[in-house]
């Protein structure tokens, strides 16, 4: 299940070159955080690199999540 989600995420971000990374993220990162980052990229509109924006937002969300713990 996480493999499909990771692959779909790579396709959506236009970064099939790094699909293994997204599969790993889908396996190890809470789905809620991944969805928040994914929705952030969707709402951003035209972006130079959707994958880079996704990874930046994911890092920010993980920092917030760790602070709350």
PDB file of C-alpha atoms in Angstrom, residues 47-69:
ATOM      1  CA  UNK A  47       6.104  26.208  -9.192  1.00  0.00           C
ATOM      2  CA  UNK A  48       9.549  25.697 -10.680  1.00  0.00           C
ATOM      3  CA  UNK A  49      10.101  22.405  -8.837  1.00  0.00           C
ATOM      4  CA  UNK A  50       7.132  20.698  -7.208  1.00  0.00           C
ATOM      5  CA  UNK A  51       9.387  18.010  -5.727  1.00  0.00           C
ATOM      6  CA  UNK A  52      11.694  20.559  -4.097  1.00  0.00           C
ATOM      7  CA  UNK A  53       8.740  22.478  -2.641  1.00  0.00           C
ATOM      8  CA  UNK A  54       7.274  19.218  -1.320  1.00  0.00           C
ATOM      9  CA  UNK A  55      10.520  18.233   0.407  1.00  0.00           C
ATOM     10  CA  UNK A  56      10.898  21.702   1.941  1.00  0.00           C
ATOM     11  CA  UNK A  57       7.343  21.659   3.307  1.00  0.00           C
ATOM     12  CA  UNK A  58       7.762  18.089   4.548  1.00  0.00           C
ATOM     13  CA  UNK A  59      10.877  19.118   6.492  1.00  0.00           C
ATOM     14  CA  UNK A  60       9.014  22.062   8.043  1.00  0.00           C
ATOM     15  CA  UNK A  61       6.057  19.864   9.029  1.00  0.00           C
ATOM     16  CA  UNK A  62       8.344  17.225  10.560  1.00  0.00           C
ATOM     17  CA  UNK A  63      10.045  19.918  12.671  1.00  0.00           C
ATOM     18  CA  UNK A  64       6.654  21.118  13.937  1.00  0.00           C
ATOM     19  CA  UNK A  65       5.538  17.545  14.607  1.00  0.00           C
ATOM     20  CA  UNK A  66       8.663  16.798  16.664  1.00  0.00           C
ATOM     21  CA  UNK A  67       8.187  19.969  18.726  1.00  0.00           C
ATOM     22  CA  UNK A  68       4.634  18.913  19.599  1.00  0.00           C
ATOM     23  CA  UNK A  69       5.779  15.486  20.819  1.00  0.00           C
TER      24      UNK A  69
END
